[in-house]
Short mmCIF file of C-alpha atoms and ligand atoms in Angstrom, two decimals:
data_model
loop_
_atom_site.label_atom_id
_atom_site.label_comp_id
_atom_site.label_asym_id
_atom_site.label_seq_id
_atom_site.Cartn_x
_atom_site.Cartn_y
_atom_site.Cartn_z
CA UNK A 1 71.46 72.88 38.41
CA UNK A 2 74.50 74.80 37.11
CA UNK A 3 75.68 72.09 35.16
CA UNK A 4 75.90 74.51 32.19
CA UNK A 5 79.19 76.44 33.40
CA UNK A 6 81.27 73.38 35.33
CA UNK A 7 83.13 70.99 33.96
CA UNK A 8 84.39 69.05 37.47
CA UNK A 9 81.80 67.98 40.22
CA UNK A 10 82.22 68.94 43.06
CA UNK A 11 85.13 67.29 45.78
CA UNK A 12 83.15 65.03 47.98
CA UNK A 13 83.81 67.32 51.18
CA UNK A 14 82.47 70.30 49.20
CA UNK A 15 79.32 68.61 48.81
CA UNK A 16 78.71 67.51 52.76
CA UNK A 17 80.00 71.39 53.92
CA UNK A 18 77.44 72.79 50.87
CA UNK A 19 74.98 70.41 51.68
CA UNK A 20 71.38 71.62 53.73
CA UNK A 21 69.10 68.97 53.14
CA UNK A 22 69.89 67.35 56.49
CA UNK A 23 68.42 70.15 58.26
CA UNK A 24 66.15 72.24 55.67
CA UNK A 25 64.21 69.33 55.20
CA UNK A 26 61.74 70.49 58.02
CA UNK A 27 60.98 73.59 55.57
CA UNK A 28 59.37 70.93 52.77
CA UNK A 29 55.82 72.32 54.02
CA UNK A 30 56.30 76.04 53.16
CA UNK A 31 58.48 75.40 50.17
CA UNK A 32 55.81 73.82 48.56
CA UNK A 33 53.16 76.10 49.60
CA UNK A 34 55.62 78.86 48.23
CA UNK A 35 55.66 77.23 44.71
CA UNK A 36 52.18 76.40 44.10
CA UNK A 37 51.54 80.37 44.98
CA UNK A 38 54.48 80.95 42.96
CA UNK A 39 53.23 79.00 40.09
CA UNK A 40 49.46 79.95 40.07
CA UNK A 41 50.54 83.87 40.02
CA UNK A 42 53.19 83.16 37.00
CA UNK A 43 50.19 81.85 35.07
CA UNK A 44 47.36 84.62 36.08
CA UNK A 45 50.31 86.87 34.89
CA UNK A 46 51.06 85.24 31.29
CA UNK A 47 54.46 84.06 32.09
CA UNK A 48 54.06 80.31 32.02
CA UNK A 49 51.12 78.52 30.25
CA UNK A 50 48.38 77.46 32.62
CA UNK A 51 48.48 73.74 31.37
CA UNK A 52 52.55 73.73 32.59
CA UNK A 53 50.92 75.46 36.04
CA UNK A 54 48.60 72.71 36.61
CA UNK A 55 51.42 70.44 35.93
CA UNK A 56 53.57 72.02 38.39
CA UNK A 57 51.10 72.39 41.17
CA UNK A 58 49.79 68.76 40.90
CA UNK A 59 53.16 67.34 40.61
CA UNK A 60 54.11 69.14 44.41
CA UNK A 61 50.44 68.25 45.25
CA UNK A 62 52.08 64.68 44.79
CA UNK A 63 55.31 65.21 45.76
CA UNK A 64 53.68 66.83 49.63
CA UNK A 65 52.08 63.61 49.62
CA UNK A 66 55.11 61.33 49.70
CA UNK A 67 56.80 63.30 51.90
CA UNK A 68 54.10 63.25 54.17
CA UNK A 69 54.15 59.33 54.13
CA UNK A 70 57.93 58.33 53.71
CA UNK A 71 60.03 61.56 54.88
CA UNK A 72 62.36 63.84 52.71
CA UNK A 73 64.92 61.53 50.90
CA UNK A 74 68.30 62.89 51.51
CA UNK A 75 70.60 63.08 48.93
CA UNK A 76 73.62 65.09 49.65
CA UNK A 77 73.95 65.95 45.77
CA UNK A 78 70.82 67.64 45.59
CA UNK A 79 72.05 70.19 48.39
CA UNK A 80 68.85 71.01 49.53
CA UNK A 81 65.26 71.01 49.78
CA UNK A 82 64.54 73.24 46.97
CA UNK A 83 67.00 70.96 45.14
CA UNK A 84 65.18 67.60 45.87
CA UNK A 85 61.78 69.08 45.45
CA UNK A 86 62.78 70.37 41.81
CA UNK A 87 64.28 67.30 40.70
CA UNK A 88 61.44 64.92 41.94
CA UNK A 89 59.39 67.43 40.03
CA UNK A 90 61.40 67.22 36.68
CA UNK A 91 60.81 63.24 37.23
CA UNK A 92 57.44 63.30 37.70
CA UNK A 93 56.36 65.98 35.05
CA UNK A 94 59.43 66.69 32.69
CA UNK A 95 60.39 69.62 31.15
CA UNK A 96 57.52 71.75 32.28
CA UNK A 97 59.29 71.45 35.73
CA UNK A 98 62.39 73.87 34.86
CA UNK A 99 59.52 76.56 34.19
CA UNK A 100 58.65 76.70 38.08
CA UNK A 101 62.08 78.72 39.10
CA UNK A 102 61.00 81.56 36.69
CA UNK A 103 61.49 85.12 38.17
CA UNK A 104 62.63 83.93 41.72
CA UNK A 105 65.66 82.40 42.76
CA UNK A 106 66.68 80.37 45.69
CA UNK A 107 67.62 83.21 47.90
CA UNK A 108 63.92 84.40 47.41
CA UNK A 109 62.65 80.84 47.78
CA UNK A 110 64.37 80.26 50.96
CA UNK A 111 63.86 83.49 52.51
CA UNK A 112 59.84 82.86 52.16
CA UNK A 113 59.94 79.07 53.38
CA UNK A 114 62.43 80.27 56.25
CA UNK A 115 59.43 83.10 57.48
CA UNK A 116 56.45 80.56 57.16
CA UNK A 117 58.09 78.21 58.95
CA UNK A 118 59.00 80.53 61.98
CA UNK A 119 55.67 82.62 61.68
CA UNK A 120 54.33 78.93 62.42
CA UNK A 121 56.64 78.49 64.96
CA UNK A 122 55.62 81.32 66.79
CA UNK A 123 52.10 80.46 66.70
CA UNK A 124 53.04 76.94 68.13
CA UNK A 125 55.11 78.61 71.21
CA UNK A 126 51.90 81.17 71.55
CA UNK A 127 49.87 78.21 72.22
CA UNK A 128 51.79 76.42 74.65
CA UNK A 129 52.33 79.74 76.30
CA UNK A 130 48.47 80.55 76.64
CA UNK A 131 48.04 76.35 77.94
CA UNK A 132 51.02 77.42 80.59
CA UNK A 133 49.19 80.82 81.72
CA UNK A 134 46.14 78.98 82.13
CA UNK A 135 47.89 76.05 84.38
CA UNK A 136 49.29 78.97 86.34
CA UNK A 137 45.61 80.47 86.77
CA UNK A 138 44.07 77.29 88.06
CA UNK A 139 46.57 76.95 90.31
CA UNK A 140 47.06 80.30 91.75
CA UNK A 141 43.38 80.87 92.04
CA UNK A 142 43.51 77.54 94.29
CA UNK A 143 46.09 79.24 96.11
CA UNK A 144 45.36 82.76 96.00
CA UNK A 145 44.49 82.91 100.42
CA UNK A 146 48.10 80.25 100.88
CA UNK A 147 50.68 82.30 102.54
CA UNK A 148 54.32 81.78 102.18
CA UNK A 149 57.56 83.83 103.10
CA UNK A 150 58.15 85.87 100.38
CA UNK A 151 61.86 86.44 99.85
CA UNK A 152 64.65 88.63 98.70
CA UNK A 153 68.16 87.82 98.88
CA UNK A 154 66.52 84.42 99.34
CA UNK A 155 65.78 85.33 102.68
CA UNK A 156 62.56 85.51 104.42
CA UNK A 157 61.57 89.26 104.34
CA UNK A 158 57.56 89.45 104.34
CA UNK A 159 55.17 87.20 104.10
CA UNK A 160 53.38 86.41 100.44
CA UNK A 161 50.77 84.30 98.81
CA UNK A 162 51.62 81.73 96.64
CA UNK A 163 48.40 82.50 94.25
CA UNK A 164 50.37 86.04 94.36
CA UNK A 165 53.98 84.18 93.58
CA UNK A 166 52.63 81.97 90.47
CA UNK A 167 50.77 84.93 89.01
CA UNK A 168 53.80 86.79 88.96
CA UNK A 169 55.31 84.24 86.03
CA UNK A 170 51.79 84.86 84.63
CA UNK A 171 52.96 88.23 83.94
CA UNK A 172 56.30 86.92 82.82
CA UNK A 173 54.58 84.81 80.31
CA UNK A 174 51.95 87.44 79.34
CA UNK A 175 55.31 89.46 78.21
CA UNK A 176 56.31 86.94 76.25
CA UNK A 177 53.36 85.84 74.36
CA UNK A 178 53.07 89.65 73.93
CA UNK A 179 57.03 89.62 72.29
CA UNK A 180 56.39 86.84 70.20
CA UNK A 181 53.25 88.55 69.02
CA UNK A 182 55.40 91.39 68.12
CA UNK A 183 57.96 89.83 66.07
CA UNK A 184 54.91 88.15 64.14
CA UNK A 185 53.74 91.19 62.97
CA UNK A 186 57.31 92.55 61.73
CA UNK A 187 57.68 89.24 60.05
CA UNK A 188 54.44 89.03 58.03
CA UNK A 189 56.35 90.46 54.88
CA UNK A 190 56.67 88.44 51.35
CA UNK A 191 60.08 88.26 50.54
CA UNK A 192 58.94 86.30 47.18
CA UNK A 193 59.80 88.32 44.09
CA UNK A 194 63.04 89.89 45.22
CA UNK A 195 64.60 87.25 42.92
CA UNK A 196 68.16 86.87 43.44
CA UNK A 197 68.78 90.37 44.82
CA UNK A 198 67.62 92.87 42.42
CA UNK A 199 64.21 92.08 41.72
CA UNK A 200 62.73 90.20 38.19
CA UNK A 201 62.20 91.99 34.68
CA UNK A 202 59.11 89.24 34.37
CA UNK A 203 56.03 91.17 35.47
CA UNK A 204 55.18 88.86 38.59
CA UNK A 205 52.39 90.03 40.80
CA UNK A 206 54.00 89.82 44.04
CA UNK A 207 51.03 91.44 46.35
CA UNK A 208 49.48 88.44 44.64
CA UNK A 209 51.57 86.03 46.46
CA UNK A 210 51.91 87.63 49.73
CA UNK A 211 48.21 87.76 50.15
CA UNK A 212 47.99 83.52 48.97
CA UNK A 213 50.95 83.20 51.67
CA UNK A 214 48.58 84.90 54.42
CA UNK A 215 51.37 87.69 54.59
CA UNK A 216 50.28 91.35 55.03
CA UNK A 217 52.06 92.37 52.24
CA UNK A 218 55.27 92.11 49.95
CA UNK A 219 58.56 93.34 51.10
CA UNK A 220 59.30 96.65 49.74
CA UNK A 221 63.35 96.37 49.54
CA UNK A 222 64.47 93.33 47.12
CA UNK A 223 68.04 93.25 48.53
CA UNK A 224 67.00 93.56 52.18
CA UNK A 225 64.15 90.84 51.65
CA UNK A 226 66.74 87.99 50.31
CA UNK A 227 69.51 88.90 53.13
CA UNK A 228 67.44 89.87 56.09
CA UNK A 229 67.52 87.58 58.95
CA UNK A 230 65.78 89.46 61.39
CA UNK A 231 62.62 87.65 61.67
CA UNK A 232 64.97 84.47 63.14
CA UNK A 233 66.82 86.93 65.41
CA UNK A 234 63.24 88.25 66.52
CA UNK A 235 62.39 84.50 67.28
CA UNK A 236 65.69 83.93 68.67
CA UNK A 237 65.57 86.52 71.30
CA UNK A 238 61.84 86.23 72.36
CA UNK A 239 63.03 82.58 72.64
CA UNK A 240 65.63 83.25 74.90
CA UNK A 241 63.68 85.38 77.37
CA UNK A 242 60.96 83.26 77.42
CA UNK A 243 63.34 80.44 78.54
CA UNK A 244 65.34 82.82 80.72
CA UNK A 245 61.64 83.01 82.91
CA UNK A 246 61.13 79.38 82.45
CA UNK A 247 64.74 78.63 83.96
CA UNK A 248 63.63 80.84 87.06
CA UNK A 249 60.47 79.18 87.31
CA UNK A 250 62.38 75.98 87.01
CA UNK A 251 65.35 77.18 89.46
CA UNK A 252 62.38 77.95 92.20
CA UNK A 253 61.09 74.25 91.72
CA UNK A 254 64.69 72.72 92.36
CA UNK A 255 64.70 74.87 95.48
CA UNK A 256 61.39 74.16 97.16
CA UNK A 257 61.65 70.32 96.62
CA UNK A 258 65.27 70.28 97.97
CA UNK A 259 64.11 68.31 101.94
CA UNK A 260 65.59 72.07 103.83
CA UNK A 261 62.77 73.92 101.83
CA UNK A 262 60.17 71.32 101.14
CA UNK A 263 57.38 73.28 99.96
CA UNK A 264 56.92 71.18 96.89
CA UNK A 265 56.80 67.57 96.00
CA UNK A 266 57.24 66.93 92.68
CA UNK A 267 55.24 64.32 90.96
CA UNK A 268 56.79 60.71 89.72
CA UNK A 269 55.88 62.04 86.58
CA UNK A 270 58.35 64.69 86.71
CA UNK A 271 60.99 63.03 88.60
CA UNK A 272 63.73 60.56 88.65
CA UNK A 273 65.70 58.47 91.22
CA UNK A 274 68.93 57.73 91.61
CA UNK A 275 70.64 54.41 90.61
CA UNK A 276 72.70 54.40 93.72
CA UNK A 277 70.49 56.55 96.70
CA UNK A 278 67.43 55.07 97.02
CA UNK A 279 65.53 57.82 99.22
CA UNK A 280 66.32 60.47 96.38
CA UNK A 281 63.47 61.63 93.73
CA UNK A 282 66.04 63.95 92.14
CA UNK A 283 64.19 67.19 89.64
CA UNK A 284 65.16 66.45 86.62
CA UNK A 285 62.44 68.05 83.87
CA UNK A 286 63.18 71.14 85.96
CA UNK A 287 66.54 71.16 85.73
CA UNK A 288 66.49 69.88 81.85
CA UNK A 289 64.14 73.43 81.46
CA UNK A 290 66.88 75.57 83.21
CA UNK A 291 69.87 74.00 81.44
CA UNK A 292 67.96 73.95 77.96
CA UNK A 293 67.64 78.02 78.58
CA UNK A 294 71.39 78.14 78.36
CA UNK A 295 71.32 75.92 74.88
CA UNK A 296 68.34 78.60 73.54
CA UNK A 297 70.45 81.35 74.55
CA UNK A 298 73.70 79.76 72.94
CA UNK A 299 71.14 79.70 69.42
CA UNK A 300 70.25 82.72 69.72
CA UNK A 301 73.72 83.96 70.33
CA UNK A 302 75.53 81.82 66.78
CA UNK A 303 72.80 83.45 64.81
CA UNK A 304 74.03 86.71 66.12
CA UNK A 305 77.04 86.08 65.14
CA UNK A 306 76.57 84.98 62.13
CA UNK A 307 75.11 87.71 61.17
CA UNK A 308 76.96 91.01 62.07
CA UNK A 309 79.48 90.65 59.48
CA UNK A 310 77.35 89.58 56.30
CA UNK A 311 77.50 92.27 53.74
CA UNK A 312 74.44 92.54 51.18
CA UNK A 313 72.71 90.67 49.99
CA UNK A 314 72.45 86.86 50.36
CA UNK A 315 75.53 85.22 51.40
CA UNK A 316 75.83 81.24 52.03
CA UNK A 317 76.91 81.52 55.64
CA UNK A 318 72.93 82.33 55.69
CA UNK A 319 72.46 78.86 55.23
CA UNK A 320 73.36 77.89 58.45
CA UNK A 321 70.01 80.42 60.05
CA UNK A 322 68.44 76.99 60.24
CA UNK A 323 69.64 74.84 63.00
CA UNK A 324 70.09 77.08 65.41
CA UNK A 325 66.26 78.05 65.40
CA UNK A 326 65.52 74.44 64.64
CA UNK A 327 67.49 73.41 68.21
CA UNK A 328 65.57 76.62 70.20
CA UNK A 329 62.33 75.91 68.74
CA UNK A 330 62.55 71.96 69.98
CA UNK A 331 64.11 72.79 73.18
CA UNK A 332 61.55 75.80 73.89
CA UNK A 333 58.64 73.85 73.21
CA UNK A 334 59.96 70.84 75.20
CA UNK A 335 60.57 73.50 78.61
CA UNK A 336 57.12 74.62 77.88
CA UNK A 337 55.02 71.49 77.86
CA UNK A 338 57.53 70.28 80.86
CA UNK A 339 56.59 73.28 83.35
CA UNK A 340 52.92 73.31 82.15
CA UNK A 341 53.02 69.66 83.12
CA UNK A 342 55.14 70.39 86.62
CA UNK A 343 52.92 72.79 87.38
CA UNK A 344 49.73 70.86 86.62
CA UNK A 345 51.03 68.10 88.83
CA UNK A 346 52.95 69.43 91.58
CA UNK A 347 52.31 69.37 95.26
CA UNK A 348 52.25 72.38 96.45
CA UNK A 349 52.99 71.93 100.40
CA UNK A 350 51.02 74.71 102.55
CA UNK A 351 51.23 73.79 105.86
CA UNK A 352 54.90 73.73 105.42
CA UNK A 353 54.98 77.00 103.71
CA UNK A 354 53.29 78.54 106.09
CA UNK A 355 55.50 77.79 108.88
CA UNK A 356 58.35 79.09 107.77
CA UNK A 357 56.00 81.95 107.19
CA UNK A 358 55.36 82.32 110.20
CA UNK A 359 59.11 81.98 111.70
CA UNK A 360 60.94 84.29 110.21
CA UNK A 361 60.05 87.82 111.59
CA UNK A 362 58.47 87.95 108.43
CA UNK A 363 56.06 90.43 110.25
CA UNK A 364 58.75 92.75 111.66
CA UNK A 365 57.63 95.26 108.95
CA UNK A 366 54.13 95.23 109.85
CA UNK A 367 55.52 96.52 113.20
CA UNK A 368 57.15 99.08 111.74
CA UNK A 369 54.20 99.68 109.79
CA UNK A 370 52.20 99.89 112.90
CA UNK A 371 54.32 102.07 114.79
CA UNK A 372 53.72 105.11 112.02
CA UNK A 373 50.53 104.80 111.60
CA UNK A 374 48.98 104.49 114.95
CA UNK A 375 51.92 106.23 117.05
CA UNK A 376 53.10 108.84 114.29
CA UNK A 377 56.70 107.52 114.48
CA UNK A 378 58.69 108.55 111.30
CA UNK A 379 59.94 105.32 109.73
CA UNK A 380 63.16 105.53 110.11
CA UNK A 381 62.69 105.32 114.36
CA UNK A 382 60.03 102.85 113.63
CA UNK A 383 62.76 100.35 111.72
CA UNK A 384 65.37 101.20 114.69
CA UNK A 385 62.49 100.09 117.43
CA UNK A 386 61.41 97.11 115.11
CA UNK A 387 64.80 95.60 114.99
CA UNK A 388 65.69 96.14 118.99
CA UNK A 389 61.68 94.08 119.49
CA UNK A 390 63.55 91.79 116.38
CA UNK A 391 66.33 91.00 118.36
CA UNK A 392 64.19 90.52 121.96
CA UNK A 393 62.78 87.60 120.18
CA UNK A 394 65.64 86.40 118.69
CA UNK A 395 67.78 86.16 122.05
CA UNK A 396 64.47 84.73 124.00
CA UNK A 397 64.02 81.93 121.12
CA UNK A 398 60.21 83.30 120.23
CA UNK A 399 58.50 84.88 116.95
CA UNK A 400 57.54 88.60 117.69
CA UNK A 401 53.78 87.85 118.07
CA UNK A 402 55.14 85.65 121.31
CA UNK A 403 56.78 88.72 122.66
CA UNK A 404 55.07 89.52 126.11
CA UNK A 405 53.29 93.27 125.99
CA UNK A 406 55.52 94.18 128.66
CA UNK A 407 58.29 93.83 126.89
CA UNK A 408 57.36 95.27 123.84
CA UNK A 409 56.37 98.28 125.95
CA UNK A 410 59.71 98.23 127.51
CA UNK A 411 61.43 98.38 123.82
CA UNK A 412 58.65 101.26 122.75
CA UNK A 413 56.34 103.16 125.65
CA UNK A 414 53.80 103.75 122.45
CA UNK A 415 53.62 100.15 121.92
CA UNK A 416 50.16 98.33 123.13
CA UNK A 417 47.91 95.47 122.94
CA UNK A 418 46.99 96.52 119.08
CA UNK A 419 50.11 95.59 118.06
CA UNK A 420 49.14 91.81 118.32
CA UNK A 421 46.85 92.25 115.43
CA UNK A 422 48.99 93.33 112.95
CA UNK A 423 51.86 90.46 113.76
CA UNK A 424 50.02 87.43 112.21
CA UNK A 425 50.81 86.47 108.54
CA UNK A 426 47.05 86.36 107.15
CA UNK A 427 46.82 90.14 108.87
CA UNK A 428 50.50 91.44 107.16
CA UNK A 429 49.34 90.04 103.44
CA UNK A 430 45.46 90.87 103.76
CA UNK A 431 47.02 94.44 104.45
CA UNK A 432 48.87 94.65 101.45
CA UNK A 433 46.18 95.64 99.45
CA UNK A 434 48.06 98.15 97.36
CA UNK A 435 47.64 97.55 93.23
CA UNK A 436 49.25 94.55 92.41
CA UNK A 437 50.11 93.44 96.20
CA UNK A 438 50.32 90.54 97.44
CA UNK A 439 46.51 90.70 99.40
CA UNK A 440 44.80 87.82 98.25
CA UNK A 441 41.34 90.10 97.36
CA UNK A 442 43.35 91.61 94.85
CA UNK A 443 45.52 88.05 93.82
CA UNK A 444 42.07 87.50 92.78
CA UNK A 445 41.17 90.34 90.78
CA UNK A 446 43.84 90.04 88.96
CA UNK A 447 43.30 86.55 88.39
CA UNK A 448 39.47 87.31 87.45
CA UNK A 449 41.02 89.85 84.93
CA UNK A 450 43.51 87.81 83.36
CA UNK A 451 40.66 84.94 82.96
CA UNK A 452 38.32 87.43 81.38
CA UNK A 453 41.28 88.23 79.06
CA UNK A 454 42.38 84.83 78.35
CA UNK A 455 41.49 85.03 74.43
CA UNK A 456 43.24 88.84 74.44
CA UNK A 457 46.38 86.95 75.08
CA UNK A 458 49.06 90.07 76.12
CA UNK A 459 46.85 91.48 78.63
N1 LIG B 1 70.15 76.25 50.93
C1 LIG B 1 70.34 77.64 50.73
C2 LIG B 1 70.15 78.41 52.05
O1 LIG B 1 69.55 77.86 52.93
C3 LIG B 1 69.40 78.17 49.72
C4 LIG B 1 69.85 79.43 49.05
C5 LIG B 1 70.96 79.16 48.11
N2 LIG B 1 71.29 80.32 47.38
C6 LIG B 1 72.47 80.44 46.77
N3 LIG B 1 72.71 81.56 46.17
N4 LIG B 1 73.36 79.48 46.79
O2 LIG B 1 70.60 79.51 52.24
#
């Protein structure tokens, strides 16, 4: 391609390090779409003849279709896809080929494949996100009135619905779609037409090929549009949080099927044994999902740095954007379909969530509760009396619903029979029935809501 000013090829570990056709061989869709709306505006415009146009365009019309049926054909000397797609071009058409890199350059080129290929990337995680909210709807709809203790620290502090726990990585996910969503809209800029960096003296049309592209419009800074990475950073980081929930999702799933929790059995599907223990069904998809997030972040992190010291414009250490959203983009969309599919298939076990529920004081706050609204007590004294009546129970070996009235009465004179009410698990989460509590009337208008909004996506 610059055989014009070398002499010398070049040394054989020069080509391998120069070399992206291993990887930017996944971009073969969009760089073909970008030449055929290359081409067809460089004719409308009177810079090549329309007879070398249609040659172009049905010579990558042919070339799409052999790659479609035998793969990219990798040839380290033709460094990369643009490369191979040009030179299969000059062999199928001749001379009118070399008329297709007029008025753009590679940096251009590359820059446009590189955003169609993530904008479609983004629209392939935004599905599997909206398959994965509704799997959490179904589910947490079918569970909305199923309590379980509700923790922090990972201790048992009040009781919770799981409908309630699975809709809150509803909302995790709804942040995500609405992030990827986002960085869609920042990338739907044309880069085409910046040339190498400073723009082309041929009068191309380049809101022309923006709008056959389906982008909003062209980029309006030439040497920002060749050496701006952003859009893969965007993808990079949405990426990472969106795996960051999955991993917790995932972490939560290694927990409750672990025998001292059991409130899940995970399905065969999901699960493996072990070569040498044969009572073990060991979580491996969920772990895989939680250890991927650390890969996704580790992409996200080499772009990052490959970035921050890049002066202007296009520099070839930009070549190496690709794998690292390549490797996220798999691995993301491999943690997806694997918790959509967990989640589909797990067990989720009730009865036994329930009584731990019901067995950890989880109700000491509904005491407290109690205590200010029927006897006036300021909270503070109410907490102090709850924990003496928590500790009663504790040293008799009983929950606090088993405590006799007379010796809740002993603890607190403006204790009575009421109290007995307010000490069961259904009573403590059907109270909560504050805006996004954990009541399962309202677990279920928010589920209504987010299945009313299921096309609206972010909601
Ligand atoms: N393969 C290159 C990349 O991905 C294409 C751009 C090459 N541009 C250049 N000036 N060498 O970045």
């Amino acid at each position: 391609m610059w055989g014009g000013r070398f002499a010398a090829g070049p040394a054989s570990v020069m080509r391998e390090i120069n070399a992206s056709i291993p990887f930017d061989k996944r971009l073969w869709k969009q760089d073909i779409a970008g030449s055929k709306a290359h081409v067809a505006m460089l004719a409308r415009q009177g810079i090549v003849a329309q007879a070398d146009a249609d040659a172009i365009s049905a010579g990558l019309d042919q070339i799409a279709a052999e790659y479609e049926a035998n793969g990219v054909p990798v040839n380290l000397d033709l460094e990369d896809i643009h490369m191979v797609t040009e030179s299969r071009l000059a062999e199928l058409i001749g001379a009118a080929a070399g008329r297709l890199h007029t008025a753009r350059s590679r940096n251009d080129q590359v820059a446009t494949d590189f955003r169609l290929w993530v904008r479609d990337a983004m629209d392939e995680v935004d599905a599997g996100l909206a398959a994965l909210q509704a799997m959490l709807l179904t589910r947490a709809e079918e569970h909305a009135d199923a309590v379980m203790p509700g923790f922090t620290h990972l201790q048992s502090a009040q009781p919770v619905t799981l409908g309630h726990h699975l809709m809150a990585y509803y909302e995790m996910v709804r942040r995500d779609r609405s992030r990827f969503a986002d960085a869609r809209e920042r990338l739907n800029e044309c880069p085409l037409g910046a040339a190498a960096l400073a723009g082309t003296g041929f009068p191309i049309d380049r809101h022309a090929t923006a709008a056959a592209l389906g982008f909003a419009k062209p980029t309006d800074n030439s040497l920002d549009s060749v050496s701006d990475r952003d859009f893969a950073l965007d993808y990079l980081m949405a990426a990472t949080q969106c795996s960051l929930h999955l991993s917790r999702l995932a972490e939560e799933f290694i927990i409750w099927a672990s025998q001292p929790f059991g409130f899940v059995k995970l399905p065969d599907a999901y699960s493996t044994g072990s070569s040498i223990m044969p009572q073990k069904r060991n979580p491996d998809a969920a772990e895989l999902v939680r250890g991927h997030a650390g890969r996704i972040m580790g992409c996200m992190n080499a772009l990052c740095v490959t970035m921050k010291g890049l002066p202007l414009a296009y520099s070839k250490d930009m070549q190496d954007d690709k794998p690292p959203v390549f490797e996220a983009h798999d691995l993301l969309g491999l943690s997806i379909a694997a918790m959509t599919g967990m989640i589909e298939t797990v067990t989720f076990r009730t009865d036994r969530m329930r009584g731990l529920a019901e067995s950890g004081f989880a109700t000491a706050t509904d005491l407290a509760d109690w205590l200010v609204r029927e006897g006036n007590v300021p909270f503070r004294e109410a907490h102090h009396i709850t924990g003496r009546a928590v500790a009663a129970a504790e040293a008799a070996g009983v929950q606090l619903a088993d405590l006799p009235i007379e010796t809740l009465k002993g603890i607190d004179a403006r204790i009575d029979e009421r109290i007995y009410a307010v000490l069961t698990v259904d009573a403590s989460v059907a109270s909560r029935k504050s805006h996004g509590g954990t009541a399962p009337d309202q677990v279920r208008v928010r589920i209504a809501q987010a299945q009313k909004n299921a096309e609206g996506q972010t909601k």
